[in-house]
């Protein structure tokens, strides 16, 4: 997520050991599996170990390319190649969309993947920005959202259910410099193409180690399946006020497309009430490693990541699967 009133990004990273971890972060990765099976209707359980494996690959890519995955670097382009290869092997129709206006000079492409089943006049989009800041590898911001989205796409392909509606995934370029990749994509759509998108769901920083459970536009009908899933886990999610207008859902919202999404917080500080509800350290940032070099693989709340990944699956199944 980009920083408000700046061109830098919105990173949700907290180094393990920076204060007391939330109860959610300390729990085993798949303690919600039984609840998931009961409440997610037909949605599968998304394997969080596979999500973490994608994070490890993104971390290795950053390590081979100057320590980061900024949109203008080879680290970003290699990240695109990794995600694209996985999607093509799974049977997706995958398109690289060069950002020809409005993006930072030299920025890599958006990556768009569509599952070729379901009603093309009713599209549900799920997106995350794939780029990071130059300060570090960007594992929480936004490797977490990108990896959770990728494993959901691969799970959908592996399950191959009958589809009622169309599902489209997107990994955005140049978010950290001003939401530029997603803005370009929305501008590139005709009015008819925009009208076919029934909702856009955004996932930006879903593994903050001192984080909370936040939903964009939580009271809207688009948010209903996302909220229902986290409610089923007893999480009592809150509105993502910190992230309003700061990530890739905003261009869709401005175009009149319903939006929602999950987040776990960035540089804002956890309140006492939130610490009482979710655990963690009151008065400390949701992600003390926000836009810092310490946003590494040690800066991931695996339980939060698991809950987000499974909530994405629940929402996808509710909205698009027959």
Short mmCIF file of C-alpha atoms in Angstrom, two decimals:
data_model
loop_
_atom_site.label_atom_id
_atom_site.label_comp_id
_atom_site.label_asym_id
_atom_site.label_seq_id
_atom_site.Cartn_x
_atom_site.Cartn_y
_atom_site.Cartn_z
CA UNK A 1 0.00 0.00 0.00
CA UNK A 2 1.28 3.45 -0.81
CA UNK A 3 1.97 5.95 1.97
CA UNK A 4 -0.62 8.71 2.20
CA UNK A 5 0.46 11.99 0.57
CA UNK A 6 3.69 10.40 -0.63
CA UNK A 7 4.87 8.25 -3.49
CA UNK A 8 6.24 5.56 -1.22
CA UNK A 9 4.35 2.37 -0.50
CA UNK A 10 2.10 1.04 2.23
CA UNK A 11 4.02 -1.79 3.92
CA UNK A 12 2.60 -3.90 6.72
CA UNK A 13 5.70 -5.46 8.19
CA UNK A 14 6.48 -6.23 11.82
CA UNK A 15 9.71 -7.94 12.82
CA UNK A 16 9.17 -10.97 15.00
CA UNK A 17 10.34 -9.90 18.39
CA UNK A 18 9.17 -6.26 18.04
CA UNK A 19 6.82 -6.29 20.99
CA UNK A 20 4.27 -8.95 21.90
CA UNK A 21 2.78 -10.77 18.95
CA UNK A 22 -1.00 -10.92 18.62
CA UNK A 23 -2.64 -14.12 19.75
CA UNK A 24 -3.45 -14.72 16.10
CA UNK A 25 0.21 -14.66 15.13
CA UNK A 26 1.20 -17.16 17.78
CA UNK A 27 -1.40 -19.77 16.88
CA UNK A 28 -0.60 -22.73 14.62
CA UNK A 29 -1.06 -21.94 10.95
CA UNK A 30 -4.12 -24.08 10.31
CA UNK A 31 -5.99 -23.95 13.60
CA UNK A 32 -8.96 -22.53 11.71
CA UNK A 33 -9.23 -25.54 9.39
CA UNK A 34 -12.20 -27.12 11.19
CA UNK A 35 -14.07 -23.82 11.36
CA UNK A 36 -13.28 -23.26 7.70
CA UNK A 37 -14.81 -26.60 6.76
CA UNK A 38 -18.01 -25.76 8.60
CA UNK A 39 -18.46 -22.15 7.49
CA UNK A 40 -16.92 -21.75 4.07
CA UNK A 41 -19.67 -23.72 2.32
CA UNK A 42 -17.99 -25.45 -0.62
CA UNK A 43 -14.82 -23.35 -0.55
CA UNK A 44 -11.57 -25.30 -0.16
CA UNK A 45 -9.01 -24.74 2.55
CA UNK A 46 -6.08 -22.90 0.97
CA UNK A 47 -2.77 -24.40 2.06
CA UNK A 48 -0.85 -21.64 3.85
CA UNK A 49 2.42 -23.56 3.50
CA UNK A 50 2.07 -23.15 -0.27
CA UNK A 51 1.36 -19.44 0.19
CA UNK A 52 4.57 -19.19 2.20
CA UNK A 53 6.44 -21.06 -0.52
CA UNK A 54 5.44 -18.32 -2.98
CA UNK A 55 6.70 -15.74 -0.49
CA UNK A 56 10.02 -17.58 -0.30
CA UNK A 57 10.33 -17.38 -4.09
CA UNK A 58 9.57 -13.66 -4.08
CA UNK A 59 12.15 -13.18 -1.33
CA UNK A 60 14.75 -15.07 -3.36
CA UNK A 61 13.94 -12.95 -6.41
CA UNK A 62 14.52 -9.79 -4.38
CA UNK A 63 17.78 -11.21 -3.07
CA UNK A 64 19.07 -11.79 -6.59
CA UNK A 65 18.10 -8.28 -7.68
CA UNK A 66 19.49 -5.74 -5.27
CA UNK A 67 17.26 -6.69 -2.33
CA UNK A 68 13.95 -5.31 -3.62
CA UNK A 69 11.14 -5.67 -6.16
CA UNK A 70 10.44 -2.04 -7.04
CA UNK A 71 8.28 -1.68 -10.17
CA UNK A 72 11.12 -0.36 -12.33
CA UNK A 73 13.59 -3.14 -11.53
CA UNK A 74 14.48 -6.61 -12.72
CA UNK A 75 13.25 -7.83 -9.34
CA UNK A 76 9.73 -6.78 -10.30
CA UNK A 77 9.97 -8.24 -13.80
CA UNK A 78 11.22 -11.54 -12.37
CA UNK A 79 8.30 -11.50 -9.91
CA UNK A 80 5.92 -11.13 -12.86
CA UNK A 81 7.62 -14.01 -14.66
CA UNK A 82 7.30 -16.27 -11.59
CA UNK A 83 3.58 -15.59 -11.11
CA UNK A 84 2.88 -15.79 -14.85
CA UNK A 85 4.61 -19.16 -15.17
CA UNK A 86 2.55 -20.67 -12.36
CA UNK A 87 -0.70 -19.36 -13.81
CA UNK A 88 -0.02 -20.50 -17.37
CA UNK A 89 0.89 -23.97 -16.18
CA UNK A 90 -2.45 -24.11 -14.34
CA UNK A 91 -4.46 -23.26 -17.47
CA UNK A 92 -5.12 -19.53 -17.10
CA UNK A 93 -5.38 -17.05 -19.92
CA UNK A 94 -2.60 -14.66 -18.87
CA UNK A 95 -1.85 -11.20 -20.24
CA UNK A 96 0.96 -8.78 -19.48
CA UNK A 97 -0.43 -5.26 -19.78
CA UNK A 98 2.29 -2.63 -20.27
CA UNK A 99 1.49 0.60 -18.44
CA UNK A 100 1.92 3.06 -21.30
CA UNK A 101 0.78 6.20 -19.48
CA UNK A 102 0.75 7.44 -15.90
CA UNK A 103 3.32 4.96 -14.55
CA UNK A 104 6.88 5.60 -13.45
CA UNK A 105 9.29 5.48 -16.38
CA UNK A 106 10.53 1.92 -16.80
CA UNK A 107 7.80 0.31 -14.69
CA UNK A 108 7.00 -3.29 -15.52
CA UNK A 109 3.56 -4.52 -16.63
CA UNK A 110 0.36 -5.37 -14.87
CA UNK A 111 -0.36 -9.11 -14.95
CA UNK A 112 -3.96 -10.14 -15.65
CA UNK A 113 -5.17 -13.76 -15.46
CA UNK A 114 -8.67 -14.97 -16.27
CA UNK A 115 -10.13 -18.38 -15.55
CA UNK A 116 -11.81 -19.24 -18.86
CA UNK A 117 -15.13 -20.45 -17.45
CA UNK A 118 -18.30 -18.79 -16.19
CA UNK A 119 -20.41 -15.92 -17.47
CA UNK A 120 -18.10 -13.31 -19.01
CA UNK A 121 -20.78 -10.66 -18.48
CA UNK A 122 -20.45 -11.10 -14.70
CA UNK A 123 -16.82 -10.71 -13.65
CA UNK A 124 -15.43 -10.77 -10.10
CA UNK A 125 -11.91 -9.40 -9.86
CA UNK A 126 -9.34 -10.17 -7.16
CA UNK A 127 -6.16 -8.10 -7.10
CA UNK A 128 -2.95 -7.27 -5.25
CA UNK A 129 0.04 -5.10 -6.07
CA UNK A 130 3.15 -7.09 -6.88
CA UNK A 131 5.69 -4.27 -6.64
CA UNK A 132 7.49 -3.19 -3.48
CA UNK A 133 9.52 -0.26 -2.20
CA UNK A 134 13.26 0.03 -2.73
CA UNK A 135 14.05 -0.29 1.00
CA UNK A 136 13.57 -4.07 1.18
CA UNK A 137 12.06 -7.24 -0.30
CA UNK A 138 8.46 -6.32 0.58
CA UNK A 139 7.26 -9.59 2.04
CA UNK A 140 4.24 -8.23 3.87
CA UNK A 141 3.89 -5.23 1.56
CA UNK A 142 2.84 -6.76 -0.64
CA UNK A 143 4.24 -10.23 -1.05
CA UNK A 144 1.56 -11.38 1.37
CA UNK A 145 -1.38 -10.27 -0.76
CA UNK A 146 0.29 -11.37 -3.99
CA UNK A 147 1.13 -14.84 -2.67
CA UNK A 148 -2.31 -15.40 -1.11
CA UNK A 149 -3.91 -14.40 -4.40
CA UNK A 150 -1.65 -16.68 -6.44
CA UNK A 151 -2.36 -19.74 -4.33
CA UNK A 152 -6.10 -19.02 -4.53
CA UNK A 153 -5.85 -18.90 -8.32
CA UNK A 154 -3.96 -22.20 -8.37
CA UNK A 155 -6.44 -23.77 -5.95
CA UNK A 156 -9.34 -22.74 -8.19
CA UNK A 157 -7.62 -24.34 -11.18
CA UNK A 158 -6.88 -27.53 -9.25
CA UNK A 159 -10.44 -27.82 -7.93
CA UNK A 160 -11.92 -26.85 -11.32
CA UNK A 161 -15.49 -26.39 -10.07
CA UNK A 162 -18.45 -25.53 -12.29
CA UNK A 163 -18.47 -21.73 -12.59
CA UNK A 164 -21.51 -19.49 -12.45
CA UNK A 165 -19.55 -16.25 -13.03
CA UNK A 166 -16.16 -15.27 -14.40
CA UNK A 167 -13.10 -14.76 -12.14
CA UNK A 168 -10.22 -12.46 -13.07
CA UNK A 169 -7.03 -12.02 -11.05
CA UNK A 170 -4.65 -9.06 -11.26
CA UNK A 171 -1.16 -8.30 -9.97
CA UNK A 172 -0.53 -4.56 -10.23
CA UNK A 173 2.58 -2.62 -11.09
CA UNK A 174 3.70 0.73 -9.63
CA UNK A 175 1.26 0.84 -6.72
CA UNK A 176 3.93 2.18 -4.43
CA UNK A 177 4.41 5.20 -6.67
CA UNK A 178 0.75 6.21 -6.64
CA UNK A 179 -1.67 3.37 -7.60
CA UNK A 180 -0.48 3.87 -11.15
CA UNK A 181 -0.86 0.35 -12.57
CA UNK A 182 -4.43 -0.17 -11.38
CA UNK A 183 -5.42 3.35 -12.44
CA UNK A 184 -4.08 2.63 -15.93
CA UNK A 185 -6.03 -0.63 -16.09
CA UNK A 186 -9.30 1.01 -15.08
CA UNK A 187 -8.77 3.83 -17.59
CA UNK A 188 -8.14 1.26 -20.31
CA UNK A 189 -11.57 -0.35 -19.86
CA UNK A 190 -14.50 0.62 -22.03
CA UNK A 191 -17.76 1.51 -20.31
CA UNK A 192 -19.13 -1.91 -21.27
CA UNK A 193 -16.09 -3.68 -19.81
CA UNK A 194 -16.42 -1.72 -16.58
CA UNK A 195 -20.10 -2.58 -16.31
CA UNK A 196 -19.28 -6.29 -16.46
CA UNK A 197 -17.14 -6.11 -13.30
CA UNK A 198 -19.56 -6.84 -10.47
CA UNK A 199 -16.97 -6.31 -7.71
CA UNK A 200 -13.23 -5.83 -7.22
CA UNK A 201 -11.48 -7.27 -4.13
CA UNK A 202 -8.08 -5.97 -3.02
CA UNK A 203 -5.46 -7.62 -0.79
CA UNK A 204 -2.68 -5.38 0.45
CA UNK A 205 -0.65 -6.38 3.51
CA UNK A 206 -2.52 -9.34 4.96
CA UNK A 207 0.17 -10.68 7.31
CA UNK A 208 1.08 -7.85 9.73
CA UNK A 209 2.57 -9.29 12.90
CA UNK A 210 0.95 -6.75 15.24
CA UNK A 211 -1.99 -6.43 12.91
CA UNK A 212 -5.74 -6.39 13.15
CA UNK A 213 -8.49 -7.72 10.93
CA UNK A 214 -9.70 -4.97 8.61
CA UNK A 215 -12.13 -4.99 5.68
CA UNK A 216 -12.47 -2.27 3.06
CA UNK A 217 -15.99 -0.78 2.93
CA UNK A 218 -17.13 -3.35 5.46
CA UNK A 219 -20.85 -2.47 5.39
CA UNK A 220 -21.30 -2.90 1.62
CA UNK A 221 -22.85 -5.86 -0.14
CA UNK A 222 -19.53 -6.56 -1.88
CA UNK A 223 -17.89 -6.98 1.52
CA UNK A 224 -20.59 -9.29 2.89
CA UNK A 225 -18.93 -12.66 2.10
CA UNK A 226 -15.56 -11.43 3.35
CA UNK A 227 -17.05 -10.23 6.61
CA UNK A 228 -19.14 -13.38 7.00
CA UNK A 229 -16.04 -15.54 6.81
CA UNK A 230 -14.03 -13.59 9.37
CA UNK A 231 -17.14 -13.32 11.57
CA UNK A 232 -17.36 -17.11 11.48
CA UNK A 233 -13.89 -17.20 13.07
CA UNK A 234 -14.96 -14.83 15.83
CA UNK A 235 -12.56 -12.10 14.65
CA UNK A 236 -14.99 -9.15 14.76
CA UNK A 237 -13.32 -7.27 11.89
CA UNK A 238 -13.33 -3.49 11.59
CA UNK A 239 -13.41 -0.96 8.76
CA UNK A 240 -10.04 -0.38 7.09
CA UNK A 241 -9.95 3.36 7.74
CA UNK A 242 -6.15 3.55 7.54
CA UNK A 243 -6.14 2.13 4.03
CA UNK A 244 -8.97 4.20 2.55
CA UNK A 245 -7.88 5.62 -0.81
CA UNK A 246 -4.39 4.19 -0.45
CA UNK A 247 -4.43 0.99 -2.46
CA UNK A 248 -5.58 -0.47 -5.75
CA UNK A 249 -9.25 -0.73 -4.89
CA UNK A 250 -9.50 3.07 -5.06
CA UNK A 251 -9.40 3.47 -8.88
CA UNK A 252 -12.18 0.87 -9.15
CA UNK A 253 -14.19 2.63 -6.48
CA UNK A 254 -13.77 5.95 -8.27
CA UNK A 255 -15.05 4.32 -11.46
CA UNK A 256 -18.25 3.22 -9.70
CA UNK A 257 -17.30 -0.45 -9.34
CA UNK A 258 -18.15 -2.05 -5.95
CA UNK A 259 -15.01 -2.81 -3.95
CA UNK A 260 -13.83 -4.50 -0.79
CA UNK A 261 -10.77 -6.38 0.47
CA UNK A 262 -8.76 -7.55 3.45
CA UNK A 263 -5.88 -5.80 5.22
CA UNK A 264 -4.09 -6.14 8.55
CA UNK A 265 -2.72 -2.63 8.95
CA UNK A 266 0.44 -0.63 8.27
CA UNK A 267 2.03 2.24 10.17
CA UNK A 268 -0.96 3.24 12.30
CA UNK A 269 -0.93 2.14 15.93
CA UNK A 270 -3.04 -0.54 17.54
CA UNK A 271 -5.53 0.71 20.10
CA UNK A 272 -6.05 -0.77 23.54
CA UNK A 273 -9.48 -2.03 22.48
CA UNK A 274 -7.99 -3.74 19.44
CA UNK A 275 -5.24 -5.35 21.52
CA UNK A 276 -7.87 -6.65 23.91
CA UNK A 277 -9.84 -8.12 21.02
CA UNK A 278 -7.04 -9.46 18.79
CA UNK A 279 -3.95 -9.62 20.99
CA UNK A 280 -0.72 -7.84 20.23
CA UNK A 281 0.78 -4.63 21.57
CA UNK A 282 -1.34 -1.54 22.09
CA UNK A 283 0.37 1.68 21.05
CA UNK A 284 2.67 -0.05 18.56
CA UNK A 285 2.33 0.02 14.78
CA UNK A 286 0.42 -2.77 13.13
CA UNK A 287 3.59 -3.23 11.10
CA UNK A 288 6.73 -1.74 12.65
CA UNK A 289 8.65 -2.75 9.49
CA UNK A 290 6.44 -0.68 7.22
CA UNK A 291 8.60 0.41 4.24
CA UNK A 292 11.75 -0.81 5.92
CA UNK A 293 14.47 -3.33 5.14
CA UNK A 294 13.11 -5.63 7.87
CA UNK A 295 10.02 -6.48 5.79
CA UNK A 296 11.43 -9.97 5.23
CA UNK A 297 10.19 -13.53 5.61
CA UNK A 298 10.46 -13.17 9.38
CA UNK A 299 7.90 -10.36 9.20
CA UNK A 300 4.91 -12.58 8.38
CA UNK A 301 1.97 -13.42 10.65
CA UNK A 302 1.22 -16.88 9.30
CA UNK A 303 -2.13 -17.20 11.06
CA UNK A 304 -3.36 -13.89 9.67
CA UNK A 305 -2.08 -14.90 6.23
CA UNK A 306 -3.97 -18.18 6.47
CA UNK A 307 -7.19 -16.47 7.50
CA UNK A 308 -6.93 -14.02 4.63
CA UNK A 309 -6.18 -16.73 2.07
CA UNK A 310 -9.14 -18.82 3.21
CA UNK A 311 -11.40 -15.76 3.28
CA UNK A 312 -10.47 -15.03 -0.33
CA UNK A 313 -11.47 -18.57 -1.27
CA UNK A 314 -14.74 -18.28 0.59
CA UNK A 315 -15.55 -15.02 -1.20
CA UNK A 316 -14.60 -16.40 -4.61
CA UNK A 317 -16.74 -19.49 -4.13
CA UNK A 318 -19.69 -17.45 -2.90
CA UNK A 319 -19.54 -15.01 -5.79
CA UNK A 320 -18.55 -17.10 -8.76
CA UNK A 321 -18.79 -20.87 -8.25
CA UNK A 322 -21.97 -22.66 -9.32
#
